[in-house]
Amino acid sequence: MSILQAIILAIIEGITEFLPISSTGHMIIGSSLMGIASDPFTKMFTVAIQLGAILSVIVLYWKRFFQSLDFYFKLIVAFIPAAVAGLLFNDMIDALLERVDVVGYTLLLGGIFFLFVDKIFHASEASEKQVDYPTALKIGAFQVVAMIPGVSRSAATIIGGLTQKLNKRTAAEFSFFLAVPTMFAATALKMYKYFHDGGTFGSNEITLFAIGNMAAFIVAMIAIKSFISFLTKYGFKIFGYYRIVLGIVILVLYYLGVGLSIV
């Protein structure tokens, strides 16, 4: 992987991680178009650049992270369902992560659902309700669905928030907050496996890692700020159309035998 390829992947990660359009689907397209080899470092890198995205949430919402311990306890409660499911179904999840066709179908079906989300969850029904512990746990349960590649962690948790009568802004922001422990745990596990299997960090790997996370951090900050205002103003429909198109593209390429792989 070259520095330019690392930057492009980091930009893709920064844009798509917090939008309900599946970062996995975009990584498939991006890495395949650039011809990036699916080696152990690349697989670790595509997960580890989430650290930059995590940092963007902490920087943008730093006051919330220093507000009270109650805030952290709610994130822990919301994180529990995904942690338990990850431990119980790790092998099944790993198998799904190798299925490009699964990504295509989930993008497509999720996109169709998104065309109706704004009608299902009317703005008039959404209050200024804040996240309490039962709500946090229920939103966390939705995050389990996002373990299916192509669903989008952001999409699942935002929809989960809407089912609990949160307004779009509150649901989206809690989705960002929940991403911090979730993505940190995923990154830590991926890096542990990389080093446990004999992976090393030379000067080239350190350079790619540092530049990738820096790019992901900057782009994610812009994406988060833009997404909040866009979502509250225009809703989910445009993301639905986008997911449908991307899902069809991935499925067509897959069934034509074009070499797509989840890096």
mmCIF file of C-alpha atoms in Angstrom:
data_model
loop_
_atom_site.group_PDB
_atom_site.id
_atom_site.type_symbol
_atom_site.label_atom_id
_atom_site.label_comp_id
_atom_site.label_asym_id
_atom_site.label_seq_id
_atom_site.Cartn_x
_atom_site.Cartn_y
_atom_site.Cartn_z
ATOM 1 C CA MET A 1 0.000 0.000 0.000
ATOM 2 C CA SER A 2 1.325 3.417 -0.969
ATOM 3 C CA ILE A 3 0.927 6.630 1.011
ATOM 4 C CA LEU A 4 -1.579 7.931 -1.555
ATOM 5 C CA GLN A 5 -3.659 4.758 -1.273
ATOM 6 C CA ALA A 6 -3.563 5.017 2.529
ATOM 7 C CA ILE A 7 -4.797 8.608 2.369
ATOM 8 C CA ILE A 8 -7.613 7.702 -0.033
ATOM 9 C CA LEU A 9 -8.762 4.829 2.198
ATOM 10 C CA ALA A 10 -8.602 7.135 5.220
ATOM 11 C CA ILE A 11 -10.725 9.733 3.412
ATOM 12 C CA ILE A 12 -13.267 7.029 2.565
ATOM 13 C CA GLU A 13 -13.287 5.933 6.208
ATOM 14 C CA GLY A 14 -13.641 9.498 7.503
ATOM 15 C CA ILE A 15 -16.575 10.264 5.214
ATOM 16 C CA THR A 16 -18.496 7.014 5.519
ATOM 17 C CA GLU A 17 -17.969 5.881 9.137
ATOM 18 C CA PHE A 18 -20.555 8.221 10.639
ATOM 19 C CA LEU A 19 -22.922 8.341 7.668
ATOM 20 C CA PRO A 20 -25.582 5.613 7.305
ATOM 21 C CA ILE A 21 -24.074 4.279 4.074
ATOM 22 C CA SER A 22 -21.676 1.526 5.235
ATOM 23 C CA SER A 23 -17.960 2.151 5.396
ATOM 24 C CA THR A 24 -17.390 -1.536 4.550
ATOM 25 C CA GLY A 25 -19.101 -1.224 1.168
ATOM 26 C CA HIS A 26 -17.019 1.797 0.290
ATOM 27 C CA MET A 27 -13.795 0.131 1.424
ATOM 28 C CA ILE A 28 -14.580 -2.775 -0.922
ATOM 29 C CA ILE A 29 -15.031 -0.491 -3.914
ATOM 30 C CA GLY A 30 -12.114 1.792 -3.035
ATOM 31 C CA SER A 31 -9.552 -0.925 -2.324
ATOM 32 C CA SER A 32 -10.594 -2.974 -5.365
ATOM 33 C CA LEU A 33 -10.395 -0.001 -7.742
ATOM 34 C CA MET A 34 -6.930 0.823 -6.435
ATOM 35 C CA GLY A 35 -5.811 -2.802 -6.588
ATOM 36 C CA ILE A 36 -4.708 -2.885 -2.953
ATOM 37 C CA ALA A 37 -3.543 -6.313 -1.866
ATOM 38 C CA SER A 38 -5.550 -7.924 0.942
ATOM 39 C CA ASP A 39 -2.560 -8.600 3.211
ATOM 40 C CA PRO A 40 -2.581 -8.684 7.056
ATOM 41 C CA PHE A 41 -1.367 -5.097 7.430
ATOM 42 C CA THR A 42 -3.989 -3.745 5.012
ATOM 43 C CA LYS A 43 -6.753 -5.591 6.863
ATOM 44 C CA MET A 44 -5.515 -4.172 10.153
ATOM 45 C CA PHE A 45 -5.039 -0.679 8.687
ATOM 46 C CA THR A 46 -8.615 -0.400 7.407
ATOM 47 C CA VAL A 47 -9.841 -0.992 10.958
ATOM 48 C CA ALA A 48 -7.121 0.903 12.838
ATOM 49 C CA ILE A 49 -7.737 4.185 10.991
ATOM 50 C CA GLN A 50 -10.962 4.299 12.976
ATOM 51 C CA LEU A 51 -8.817 5.728 15.763
ATOM 52 C CA GLY A 52 -8.644 8.991 13.850
ATOM 53 C CA ALA A 53 -12.415 8.975 13.419
ATOM 54 C CA ILE A 54 -12.864 8.277 17.148
ATOM 55 C CA LEU A 55 -10.651 11.232 18.025
ATOM 56 C CA SER A 56 -12.777 13.526 15.859
ATOM 57 C CA VAL A 57 -15.856 12.697 17.975
ATOM 58 C CA ILE A 58 -13.973 13.379 21.210
ATOM 59 C CA VAL A 59 -12.633 16.706 19.911
ATOM 60 C CA LEU A 60 -15.977 17.913 18.542
ATOM 61 C CA TYR A 61 -17.936 16.895 21.633
ATOM 62 C CA TRP A 62 -15.219 17.213 24.290
ATOM 63 C CA LYS A 63 -17.535 18.975 26.732
ATOM 64 C CA ARG A 64 -19.864 15.969 26.769
ATOM 65 C CA PHE A 65 -16.979 13.644 27.570
ATOM 66 C CA PHE A 66 -16.080 15.714 30.628
ATOM 67 C CA GLN A 67 -19.638 16.321 31.773
ATOM 68 C CA SER A 68 -20.283 13.440 34.176
ATOM 69 C CA LEU A 69 -19.596 9.786 34.889
ATOM 70 C CA ASP A 70 -23.234 9.086 34.069
ATOM 71 C CA PHE A 71 -22.424 9.771 30.417
ATOM 72 C CA TYR A 72 -19.794 7.000 30.400
ATOM 73 C CA PHE A 73 -22.030 4.534 32.223
ATOM 74 C CA LYS A 74 -24.704 4.979 29.560
ATOM 75 C CA LEU A 75 -22.151 4.308 26.820
ATOM 76 C CA ILE A 76 -21.025 1.157 28.631
ATOM 77 C CA VAL A 77 -24.631 -0.043 28.917
ATOM 78 C CA ALA A 78 -25.187 0.642 25.200
ATOM 79 C CA PHE A 79 -21.947 -1.122 24.310
ATOM 80 C CA ILE A 80 -22.764 -4.345 26.213
ATOM 81 C CA PRO A 81 -25.074 -5.985 23.597
ATOM 82 C CA ALA A 82 -22.472 -5.672 20.822
ATOM 83 C CA ALA A 83 -19.688 -6.870 23.129
ATOM 84 C CA VAL A 84 -21.652 -9.963 24.143
ATOM 85 C CA ALA A 85 -22.752 -10.733 20.583
ATOM 86 C CA GLY A 86 -19.191 -10.278 19.360
ATOM 87 C CA LEU A 87 -17.896 -12.843 21.836
ATOM 88 C CA LEU A 88 -20.688 -15.347 21.165
ATOM 89 C CA PHE A 89 -20.791 -15.109 17.377
ATOM 90 C CA ASN A 90 -17.222 -14.137 16.506
ATOM 91 C CA ASP A 91 -16.696 -16.975 14.005
ATOM 92 C CA MET A 92 -20.014 -16.327 12.281
ATOM 93 C CA ILE A 93 -19.243 -12.615 12.017
ATOM 94 C CA ASP A 94 -15.788 -13.332 10.571
ATOM 95 C CA ALA A 95 -17.404 -15.592 7.952
ATOM 96 C CA LEU A 96 -19.877 -12.868 6.973
ATOM 97 C CA LEU A 97 -17.042 -10.361 6.680
ATOM 98 C CA GLU A 98 -15.702 -12.398 3.768
ATOM 99 C CA ARG A 99 -19.019 -12.229 1.876
ATOM 100 C CA VAL A 100 -19.029 -9.364 -0.608
ATOM 101 C CA ASP A 101 -22.493 -10.391 -1.811
ATOM 102 C CA VAL A 102 -23.860 -9.994 1.733
ATOM 103 C CA VAL A 103 -22.580 -6.399 1.743
ATOM 104 C CA GLY A 104 -24.327 -5.721 -1.571
ATOM 105 C CA TYR A 105 -27.663 -7.160 -0.459
ATOM 106 C CA THR A 106 -27.674 -5.399 2.914
ATOM 107 C CA LEU A 107 -26.825 -2.081 1.259
ATOM 108 C CA LEU A 108 -29.658 -2.585 -1.219
ATOM 109 C CA LEU A 109 -32.286 -3.682 1.309
ATOM 110 C CA GLY A 110 -31.216 -1.016 3.793
ATOM 111 C CA GLY A 111 -31.461 1.597 1.066
ATOM 112 C CA ILE A 112 -35.035 0.593 0.232
ATOM 113 C CA PHE A 113 -35.916 0.816 3.928
ATOM 114 C CA PHE A 114 -34.342 4.270 4.125
ATOM 115 C CA LEU A 115 -36.764 5.567 1.502
ATOM 116 C CA PHE A 116 -39.536 5.183 4.080
ATOM 117 C CA VAL A 117 -37.737 6.027 7.338
ATOM 118 C CA ASP A 118 -38.804 9.670 7.399
ATOM 119 C CA LYS A 119 -42.459 8.644 7.012
ATOM 120 C CA ILE A 120 -42.186 5.920 9.632
ATOM 121 C CA PHE A 121 -40.597 8.217 12.202
ATOM 122 C CA HIS A 122 -42.439 11.506 11.812
ATOM 123 C CA ALA A 123 -40.625 14.611 12.992
ATOM 124 C CA SER A 124 -43.705 15.589 14.995
ATOM 125 C CA GLU A 125 -43.389 12.408 17.037
ATOM 126 C CA ALA A 126 -39.756 13.008 17.959
ATOM 127 C CA SER A 127 -39.314 14.924 21.179
ATOM 128 C CA GLU A 128 -36.373 16.473 22.968
ATOM 129 C CA LYS A 129 -36.143 13.299 25.047
ATOM 130 C CA GLN A 130 -32.672 12.558 26.326
ATOM 131 C CA VAL A 131 -30.977 9.162 26.506
ATOM 132 C CA ASP A 132 -31.619 7.276 29.747
ATOM 133 C CA TYR A 133 -30.290 3.832 30.649
ATOM 134 C CA PRO A 134 -33.130 1.728 29.156
ATOM 135 C CA THR A 135 -32.926 3.788 25.962
ATOM 136 C CA ALA A 136 -29.144 3.344 25.804
ATOM 137 C CA LEU A 137 -29.500 -0.440 26.145
ATOM 138 C CA LYS A 138 -32.123 -0.619 23.395
ATOM 139 C CA ILE A 139 -30.017 1.475 21.027
ATOM 140 C CA GLY A 140 -27.074 -0.787 21.815
ATOM 141 C CA ALA A 141 -29.174 -3.789 20.815
ATOM 142 C CA PHE A 142 -29.635 -2.243 17.374
ATOM 143 C CA GLN A 143 -25.866 -2.012 17.064
ATOM 144 C CA VAL A 144 -25.733 -5.823 17.064
ATOM 145 C CA VAL A 145 -27.497 -5.804 13.683
ATOM 146 C CA ALA A 146 -24.623 -3.730 12.309
ATOM 147 C CA MET A 147 -22.299 -6.706 12.755
ATOM 148 C CA ILE A 148 -23.728 -7.869 9.431
ATOM 149 C CA PRO A 149 -21.414 -6.152 6.913
ATOM 150 C CA GLY A 150 -23.138 -3.508 4.832
ATOM 151 C CA VAL A 151 -25.780 -2.635 7.423
ATOM 152 C CA SER A 152 -23.807 0.372 8.762
ATOM 153 C CA ARG A 153 -23.239 0.848 12.472
ATOM 154 C CA SER A 154 -24.293 4.473 12.181
ATOM 155 C CA ALA A 155 -27.527 3.573 10.384
ATOM 156 C CA ALA A 156 -28.469 0.887 12.915
ATOM 157 C CA THR A 157 -27.891 3.040 15.988
ATOM 158 C CA ILE A 158 -29.579 6.145 14.572
ATOM 159 C CA ILE A 159 -32.645 4.086 13.634
ATOM 160 C CA GLY A 160 -32.491 2.571 17.105
ATOM 161 C CA GLY A 161 -32.607 6.055 18.583
ATOM 162 C CA LEU A 162 -35.571 7.017 16.427
ATOM 163 C CA THR A 163 -37.505 3.965 17.617
ATOM 164 C CA GLN A 164 -37.048 5.341 21.152
ATOM 165 C CA LYS A 165 -38.627 8.682 20.176
ATOM 166 C CA LEU A 166 -35.350 10.599 20.047
ATOM 167 C CA ASN A 167 -35.173 13.366 17.502
ATOM 168 C CA LYS A 168 -32.722 12.990 14.613
ATOM 169 C CA ARG A 169 -30.019 15.191 16.126
ATOM 170 C CA THR A 170 -30.029 13.422 19.501
ATOM 171 C CA ALA A 171 -30.122 9.980 17.851
ATOM 172 C CA ALA A 172 -27.227 10.856 15.540
ATOM 173 C CA GLU A 173 -25.115 12.356 18.318
ATOM 174 C CA PHE A 174 -25.591 9.343 20.578
ATOM 175 C CA SER A 175 -24.592 7.166 17.622
ATOM 176 C CA PHE A 176 -21.355 9.158 17.391
ATOM 177 C CA PHE A 177 -20.704 8.789 21.118
ATOM 178 C CA LEU A 178 -21.373 5.049 21.059
ATOM 179 C CA ALA A 179 -18.895 4.720 18.202
ATOM 180 C CA VAL A 180 -16.047 5.623 20.559
ATOM 181 C CA PRO A 181 -16.021 2.480 22.775
ATOM 182 C CA THR A 182 -17.253 0.273 19.922
ATOM 183 C CA MET A 183 -14.637 1.329 17.394
ATOM 184 C CA PHE A 184 -11.885 1.463 20.002
ATOM 185 C CA ALA A 185 -12.634 -2.131 21.027
ATOM 186 C CA ALA A 186 -12.731 -3.285 17.387
ATOM 187 C CA THR A 187 -9.446 -1.514 16.649
ATOM 188 C CA ALA A 188 -7.727 -2.874 19.762
ATOM 189 C CA LEU A 189 -8.846 -6.429 18.925
ATOM 190 C CA LYS A 190 -7.714 -6.137 15.297
ATOM 191 C CA MET A 191 -4.304 -4.763 16.287
ATOM 192 C CA TYR A 192 -3.879 -7.465 18.932
ATOM 193 C CA LYS A 193 -4.591 -10.188 16.366
ATOM 194 C CA TYR A 194 -2.205 -8.546 13.909
ATOM 195 C CA PHE A 195 0.703 -8.537 16.346
ATOM 196 C CA HIS A 196 -0.243 -11.919 17.808
ATOM 197 C CA ASP A 197 -0.016 -13.439 14.327
ATOM 198 C CA GLY A 198 3.478 -12.056 13.846
ATOM 199 C CA GLY A 199 2.735 -8.683 12.275
ATOM 200 C CA THR A 200 5.328 -5.948 12.682
ATOM 201 C CA PHE A 201 5.464 -2.162 12.519
ATOM 202 C CA GLY A 202 8.418 -0.893 10.511
ATOM 203 C CA SER A 203 8.999 2.719 9.468
ATOM 204 C CA ASN A 204 6.736 2.313 6.428
ATOM 205 C CA GLU A 205 3.855 0.871 8.459
ATOM 206 C CA ILE A 206 4.227 3.604 11.095
ATOM 207 C CA THR A 207 4.134 6.285 8.389
ATOM 208 C CA LEU A 208 1.018 4.826 6.751
ATOM 209 C CA PHE A 209 -0.670 4.395 10.137
ATOM 210 C CA ALA A 210 0.056 7.980 11.226
ATOM 211 C CA ILE A 211 -0.918 9.619 7.937
ATOM 212 C CA GLY A 212 -4.037 7.477 7.607
ATOM 213 C CA ASN A 213 -5.318 8.349 11.063
ATOM 214 C CA MET A 214 -4.563 12.035 10.570
ATOM 215 C CA ALA A 215 -6.519 12.090 7.310
ATOM 216 C CA ALA A 216 -9.414 10.120 8.838
ATOM 217 C CA PHE A 217 -9.523 12.549 11.773
ATOM 218 C CA ILE A 218 -9.763 15.673 9.603
ATOM 219 C CA VAL A 219 -12.295 14.234 7.161
ATOM 220 C CA ALA A 220 -14.456 12.700 9.919
ATOM 221 C CA MET A 221 -14.734 16.075 11.673
ATOM 222 C CA ILE A 222 -16.058 17.658 8.498
ATOM 223 C CA ALA A 223 -18.390 14.714 7.818
ATOM 224 C CA ILE A 224 -19.897 14.743 11.312
ATOM 225 C CA LYS A 225 -20.645 18.471 11.299
ATOM 226 C CA SER A 226 -22.111 18.332 7.793
ATOM 227 C CA PHE A 227 -24.166 15.202 8.440
ATOM 228 C CA ILE A 228 -26.013 16.564 11.466
ATOM 229 C CA SER A 229 -27.304 19.621 9.619
ATOM 230 C CA PHE A 230 -28.084 17.625 6.466
ATOM 231 C CA LEU A 231 -29.967 14.891 8.320
ATOM 232 C CA THR A 232 -32.153 17.280 10.304
ATOM 233 C CA LYS A 233 -32.995 19.254 7.160
ATOM 234 C CA TYR A 234 -33.391 16.592 4.455
ATOM 235 C CA GLY A 235 -33.809 13.258 6.246
ATOM 236 C CA PHE A 236 -32.732 9.787 5.112
ATOM 237 C CA LYS A 237 -34.148 9.425 1.596
ATOM 238 C CA ILE A 238 -31.041 10.608 -0.277
ATOM 239 C CA PHE A 239 -28.955 8.099 1.672
ATOM 240 C CA GLY A 240 -31.455 5.426 0.694
ATOM 241 C CA TYR A 241 -31.023 6.116 -3.014
ATOM 242 C CA TYR A 242 -27.263 6.166 -2.586
ATOM 243 C CA ARG A 243 -27.212 2.821 -0.770
ATOM 244 C CA ILE A 244 -29.411 1.252 -3.461
ATOM 245 C CA VAL A 245 -27.068 2.374 -6.242
ATOM 246 C CA LEU A 246 -23.947 1.256 -4.372
ATOM 247 C CA GLY A 247 -25.523 -2.099 -3.490
ATOM 248 C CA ILE A 248 -26.476 -2.743 -7.121
ATOM 249 C CA VAL A 249 -22.972 -1.805 -8.306
ATOM 250 C CA ILE A 250 -21.344 -4.215 -5.844
ATOM 251 C CA LEU A 251 -23.745 -7.049 -6.728
ATOM 252 C CA VAL A 252 -23.330 -6.562 -10.487
ATOM 253 C CA LEU A 253 -19.538 -6.562 -10.188
ATOM 254 C CA TYR A 254 -19.679 -9.564 -7.870
ATOM 255 C CA TYR A 255 -21.833 -11.675 -10.182
ATOM 256 C CA LEU A 256 -19.774 -10.616 -13.204
ATOM 257 C CA GLY A 257 -16.799 -12.133 -11.437
ATOM 258 C CA VAL A 258 -14.919 -8.881 -10.942
ATOM 259 C CA GLY A 259 -12.362 -9.287 -8.152
ATOM 260 C CA LEU A 260 -13.914 -7.539 -5.152
ATOM 261 C CA SER A 261 -12.621 -8.237 -1.680
ATOM 262 C CA ILE A 262 -13.161 -6.957 1.828
ATOM 263 C CA VAL A 263 -9.731 -5.699 2.830
#
